[in-house]
XYZ file of N, CA, C and O in Angstrom:
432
model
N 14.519 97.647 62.311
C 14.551 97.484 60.873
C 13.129 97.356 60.314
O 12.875 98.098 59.365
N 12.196 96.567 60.731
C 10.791 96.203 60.352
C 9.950 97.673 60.446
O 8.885 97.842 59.852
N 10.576 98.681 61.264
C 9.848 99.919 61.651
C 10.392 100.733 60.866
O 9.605 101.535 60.365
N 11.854 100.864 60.459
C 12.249 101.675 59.212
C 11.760 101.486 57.919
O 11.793 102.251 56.956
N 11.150 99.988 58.069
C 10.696 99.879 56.184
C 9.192 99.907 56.247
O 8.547 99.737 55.213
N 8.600 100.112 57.398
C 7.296 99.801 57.028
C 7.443 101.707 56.954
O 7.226 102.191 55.843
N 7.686 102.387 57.751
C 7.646 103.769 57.936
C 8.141 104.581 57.144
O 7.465 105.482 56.646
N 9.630 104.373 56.845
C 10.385 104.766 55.830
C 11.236 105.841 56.410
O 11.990 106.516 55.709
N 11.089 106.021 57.912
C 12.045 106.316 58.934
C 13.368 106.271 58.437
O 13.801 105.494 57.586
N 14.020 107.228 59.077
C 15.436 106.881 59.020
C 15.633 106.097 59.936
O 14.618 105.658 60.478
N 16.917 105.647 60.430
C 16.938 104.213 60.920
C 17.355 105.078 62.654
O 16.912 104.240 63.439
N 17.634 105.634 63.068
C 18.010 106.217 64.613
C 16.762 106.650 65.208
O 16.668 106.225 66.359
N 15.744 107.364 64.825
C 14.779 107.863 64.928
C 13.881 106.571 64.801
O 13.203 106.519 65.827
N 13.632 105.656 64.087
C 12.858 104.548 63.936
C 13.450 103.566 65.342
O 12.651 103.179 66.196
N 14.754 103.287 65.411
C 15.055 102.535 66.215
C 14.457 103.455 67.849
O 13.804 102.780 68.645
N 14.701 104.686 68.130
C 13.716 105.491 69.122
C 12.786 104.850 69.058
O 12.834 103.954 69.901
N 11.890 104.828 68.456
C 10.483 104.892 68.265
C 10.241 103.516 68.702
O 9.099 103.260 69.083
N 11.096 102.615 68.711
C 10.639 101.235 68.752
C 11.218 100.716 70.347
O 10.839 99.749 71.008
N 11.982 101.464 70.581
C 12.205 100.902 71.701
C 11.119 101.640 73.298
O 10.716 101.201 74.375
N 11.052 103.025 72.483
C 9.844 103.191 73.034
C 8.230 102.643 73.091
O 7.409 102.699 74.006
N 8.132 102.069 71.661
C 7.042 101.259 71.832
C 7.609 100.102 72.874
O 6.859 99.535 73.668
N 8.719 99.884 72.794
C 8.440 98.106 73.877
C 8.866 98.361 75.342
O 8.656 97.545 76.240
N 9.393 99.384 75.494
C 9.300 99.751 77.291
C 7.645 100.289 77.161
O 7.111 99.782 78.148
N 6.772 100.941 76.535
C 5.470 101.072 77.131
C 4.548 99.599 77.216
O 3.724 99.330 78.090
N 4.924 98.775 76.097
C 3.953 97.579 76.184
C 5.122 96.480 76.369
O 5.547 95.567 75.661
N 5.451 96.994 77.665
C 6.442 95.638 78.133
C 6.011 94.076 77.893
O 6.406 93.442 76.915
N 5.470 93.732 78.529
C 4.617 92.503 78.880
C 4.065 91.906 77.303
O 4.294 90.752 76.943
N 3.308 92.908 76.462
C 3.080 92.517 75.099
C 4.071 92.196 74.077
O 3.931 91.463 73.097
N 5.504 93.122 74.607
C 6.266 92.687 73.735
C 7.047 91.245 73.952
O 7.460 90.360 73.203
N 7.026 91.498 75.473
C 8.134 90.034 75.776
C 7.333 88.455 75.147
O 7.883 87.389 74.870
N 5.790 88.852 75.070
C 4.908 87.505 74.324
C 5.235 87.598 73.066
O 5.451 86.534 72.486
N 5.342 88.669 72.424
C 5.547 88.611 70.582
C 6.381 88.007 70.755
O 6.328 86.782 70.650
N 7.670 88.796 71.150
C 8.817 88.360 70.096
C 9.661 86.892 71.166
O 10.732 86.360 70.873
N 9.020 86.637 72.055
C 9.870 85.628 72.674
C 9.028 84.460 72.705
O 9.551 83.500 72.138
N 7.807 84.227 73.225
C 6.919 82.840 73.379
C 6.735 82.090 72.207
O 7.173 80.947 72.078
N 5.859 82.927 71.022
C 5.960 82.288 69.723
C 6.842 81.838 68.945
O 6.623 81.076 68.003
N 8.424 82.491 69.444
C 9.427 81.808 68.730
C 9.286 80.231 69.258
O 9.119 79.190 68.623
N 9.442 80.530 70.891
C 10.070 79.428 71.262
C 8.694 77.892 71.336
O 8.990 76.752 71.696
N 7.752 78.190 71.041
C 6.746 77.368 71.156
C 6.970 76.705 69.336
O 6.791 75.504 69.138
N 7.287 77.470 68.380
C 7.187 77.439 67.022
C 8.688 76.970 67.004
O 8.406 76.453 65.923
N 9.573 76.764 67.118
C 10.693 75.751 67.602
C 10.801 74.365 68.307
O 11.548 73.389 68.237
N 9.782 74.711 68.967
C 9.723 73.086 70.008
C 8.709 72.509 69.230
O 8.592 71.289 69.340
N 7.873 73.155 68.395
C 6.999 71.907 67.645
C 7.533 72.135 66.264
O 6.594 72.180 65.469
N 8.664 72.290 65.704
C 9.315 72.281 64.747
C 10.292 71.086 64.936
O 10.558 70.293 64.033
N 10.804 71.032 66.205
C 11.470 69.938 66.511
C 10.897 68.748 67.017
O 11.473 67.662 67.078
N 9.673 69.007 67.400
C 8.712 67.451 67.759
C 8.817 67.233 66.294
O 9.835 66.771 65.779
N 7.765 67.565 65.633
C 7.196 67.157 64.075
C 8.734 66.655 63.256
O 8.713 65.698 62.483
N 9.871 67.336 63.504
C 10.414 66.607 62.542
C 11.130 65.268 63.068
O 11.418 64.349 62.302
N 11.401 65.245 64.506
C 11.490 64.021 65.353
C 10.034 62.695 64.949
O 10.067 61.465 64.921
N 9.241 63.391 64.772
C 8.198 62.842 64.236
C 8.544 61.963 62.949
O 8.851 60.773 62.877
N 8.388 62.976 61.912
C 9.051 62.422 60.368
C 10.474 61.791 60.344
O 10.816 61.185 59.328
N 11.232 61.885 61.288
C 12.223 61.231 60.991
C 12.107 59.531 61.718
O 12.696 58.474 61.494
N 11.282 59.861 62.444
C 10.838 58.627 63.374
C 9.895 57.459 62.005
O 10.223 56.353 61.576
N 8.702 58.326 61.678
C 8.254 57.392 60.530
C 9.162 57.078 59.364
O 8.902 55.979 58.876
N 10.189 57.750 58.755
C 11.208 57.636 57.631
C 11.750 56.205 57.944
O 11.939 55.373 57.057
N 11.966 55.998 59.148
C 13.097 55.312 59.908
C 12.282 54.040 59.622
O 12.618 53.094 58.909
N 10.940 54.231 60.441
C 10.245 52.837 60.824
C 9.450 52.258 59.478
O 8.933 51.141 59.484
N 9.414 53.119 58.361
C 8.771 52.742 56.995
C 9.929 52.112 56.443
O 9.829 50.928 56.120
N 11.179 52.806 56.259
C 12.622 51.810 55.427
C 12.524 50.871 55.850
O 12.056 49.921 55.222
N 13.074 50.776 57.498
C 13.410 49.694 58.340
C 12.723 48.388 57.974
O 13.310 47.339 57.707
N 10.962 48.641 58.001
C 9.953 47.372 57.596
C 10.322 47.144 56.058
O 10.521 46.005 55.636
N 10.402 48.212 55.278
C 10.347 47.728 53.862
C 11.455 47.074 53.489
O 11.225 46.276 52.581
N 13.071 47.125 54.004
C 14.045 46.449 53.663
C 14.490 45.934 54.559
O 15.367 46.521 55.194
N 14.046 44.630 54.950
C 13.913 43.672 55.656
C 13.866 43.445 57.256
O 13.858 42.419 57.936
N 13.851 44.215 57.436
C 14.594 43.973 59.236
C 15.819 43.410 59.511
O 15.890 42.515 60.353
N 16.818 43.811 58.911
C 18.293 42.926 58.830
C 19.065 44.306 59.309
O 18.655 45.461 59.198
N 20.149 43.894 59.804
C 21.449 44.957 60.863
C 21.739 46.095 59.428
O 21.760 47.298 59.687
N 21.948 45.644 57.972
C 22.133 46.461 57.247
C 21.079 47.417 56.941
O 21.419 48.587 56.764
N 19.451 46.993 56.824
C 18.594 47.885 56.809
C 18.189 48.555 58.416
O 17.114 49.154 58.381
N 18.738 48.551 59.537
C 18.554 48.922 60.604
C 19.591 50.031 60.375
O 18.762 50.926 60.215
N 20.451 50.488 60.275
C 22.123 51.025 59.713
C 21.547 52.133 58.702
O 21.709 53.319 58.990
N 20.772 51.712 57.336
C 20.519 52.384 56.465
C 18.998 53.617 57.079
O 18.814 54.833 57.122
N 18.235 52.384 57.440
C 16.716 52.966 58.249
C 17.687 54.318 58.901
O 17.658 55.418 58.349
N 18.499 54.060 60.095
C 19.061 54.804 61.020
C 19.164 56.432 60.128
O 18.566 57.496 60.291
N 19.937 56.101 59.417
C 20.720 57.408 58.817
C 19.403 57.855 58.020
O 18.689 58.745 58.483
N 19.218 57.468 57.288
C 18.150 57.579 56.486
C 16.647 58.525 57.644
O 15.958 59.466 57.249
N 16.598 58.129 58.457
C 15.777 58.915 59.353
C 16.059 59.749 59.486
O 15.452 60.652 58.910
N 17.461 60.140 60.552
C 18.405 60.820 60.891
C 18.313 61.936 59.699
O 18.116 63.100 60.046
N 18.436 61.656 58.424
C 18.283 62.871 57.146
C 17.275 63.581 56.876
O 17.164 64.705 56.388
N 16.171 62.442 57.420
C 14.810 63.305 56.537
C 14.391 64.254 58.128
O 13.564 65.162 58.039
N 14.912 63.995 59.236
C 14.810 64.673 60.510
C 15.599 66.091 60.279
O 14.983 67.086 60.661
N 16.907 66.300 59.691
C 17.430 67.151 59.873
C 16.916 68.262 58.525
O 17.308 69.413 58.331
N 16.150 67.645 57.908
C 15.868 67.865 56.428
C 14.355 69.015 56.716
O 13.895 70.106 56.377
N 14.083 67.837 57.566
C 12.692 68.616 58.571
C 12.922 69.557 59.049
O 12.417 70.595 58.621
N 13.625 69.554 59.934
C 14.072 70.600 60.961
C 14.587 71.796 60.153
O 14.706 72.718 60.960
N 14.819 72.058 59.367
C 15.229 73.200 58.359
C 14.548 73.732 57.804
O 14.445 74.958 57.779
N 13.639 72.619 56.970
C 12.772 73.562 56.052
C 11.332 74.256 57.234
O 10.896 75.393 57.057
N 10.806 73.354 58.332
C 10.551 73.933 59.183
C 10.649 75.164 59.835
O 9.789 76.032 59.986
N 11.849 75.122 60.211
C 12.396 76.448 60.658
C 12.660 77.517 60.317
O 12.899 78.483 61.043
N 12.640 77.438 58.400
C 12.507 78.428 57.867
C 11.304 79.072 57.837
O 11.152 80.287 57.957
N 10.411 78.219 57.670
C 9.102 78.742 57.649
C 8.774 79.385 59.092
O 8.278 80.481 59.353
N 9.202 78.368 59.929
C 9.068 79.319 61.256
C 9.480 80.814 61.156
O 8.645 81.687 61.396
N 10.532 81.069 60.867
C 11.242 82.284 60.868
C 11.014 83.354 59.657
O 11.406 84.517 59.741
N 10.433 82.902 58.687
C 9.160 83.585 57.893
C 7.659 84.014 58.494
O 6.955 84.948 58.112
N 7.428 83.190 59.390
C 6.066 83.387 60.149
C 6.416 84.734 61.283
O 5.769 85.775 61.395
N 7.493 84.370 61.954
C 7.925 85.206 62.840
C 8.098 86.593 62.215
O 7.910 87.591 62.911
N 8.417 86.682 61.047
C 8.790 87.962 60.610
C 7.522 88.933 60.599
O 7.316 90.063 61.041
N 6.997 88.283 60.114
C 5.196 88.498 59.575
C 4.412 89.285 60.778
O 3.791 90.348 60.780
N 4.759 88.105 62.033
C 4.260 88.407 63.480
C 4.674 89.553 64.033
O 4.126 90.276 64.865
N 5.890 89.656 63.377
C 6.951 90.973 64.367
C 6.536 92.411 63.218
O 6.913 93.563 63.434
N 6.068 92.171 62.549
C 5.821 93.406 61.630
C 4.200 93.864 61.525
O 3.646 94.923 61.228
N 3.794 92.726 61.860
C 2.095 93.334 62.324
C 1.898 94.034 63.361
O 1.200 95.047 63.414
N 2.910 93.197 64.842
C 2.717 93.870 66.193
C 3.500 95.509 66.144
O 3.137 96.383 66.930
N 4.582 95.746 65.128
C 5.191 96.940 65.074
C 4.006 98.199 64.414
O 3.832 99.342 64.835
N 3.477 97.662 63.526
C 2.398 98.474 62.533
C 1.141 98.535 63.556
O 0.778 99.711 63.590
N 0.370 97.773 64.363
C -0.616 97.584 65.035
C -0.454 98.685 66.052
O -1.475 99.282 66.394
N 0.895 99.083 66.664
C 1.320 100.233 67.855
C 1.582 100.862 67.187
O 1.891 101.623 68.105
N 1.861 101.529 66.159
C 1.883 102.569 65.747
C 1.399 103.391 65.516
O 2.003 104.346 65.028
């Protein structure tokens, strides 16, 4: 798809073309499109383990240290973690696009 729109290919002939680019640069392709995902995922999920960790431990101190603000802290982390992890990942997967359409244009 990234090779039909940058080219303006029809889409059978573009999809040729691309799979021939990645059986010749085997090895280059399996780093694009597979390492950077998965490295740009695992620190998408540290960092927001991160922020949800400080969310947690900033409520927790500010409303008192009591079982109800431990309860609230909890979830309340728990949100701004999953909150993380999304908007993160979008951006990840905006970056990725970017990556996968330079390395397609760069072999061409």
């Amino acid at each position: 798809m990234v090779r039909m729109a940058i080219t303006g290919e029809a889409l059978l002939p573009s999809c040729r073309s691309t799979a021939d680019l990645l059986a010749r640069n085997l090895l280059d392709s399996v780093g694009v499109w597979w390492f950077p995902g998965m490295v740009l995922q695992v620190t998408a999920f540290l960092l927001s383990g991160l922020w949800g960790g400080a969310v947690f431990g900033v409520s927790y101190s500010y409303w008192g240290r009591s079982q109800v603000a431990l309860s609230s802290g909890v979830m309340l982390g728990l949100v701004a973690f999953l909150f993380g992890l999304m908007t993160i990942s979008y951006l990840n997967s905006v970056l990725l696009s970017v990556v996968d359409a330079v390395y397609i244009v760069s072999r061409v």
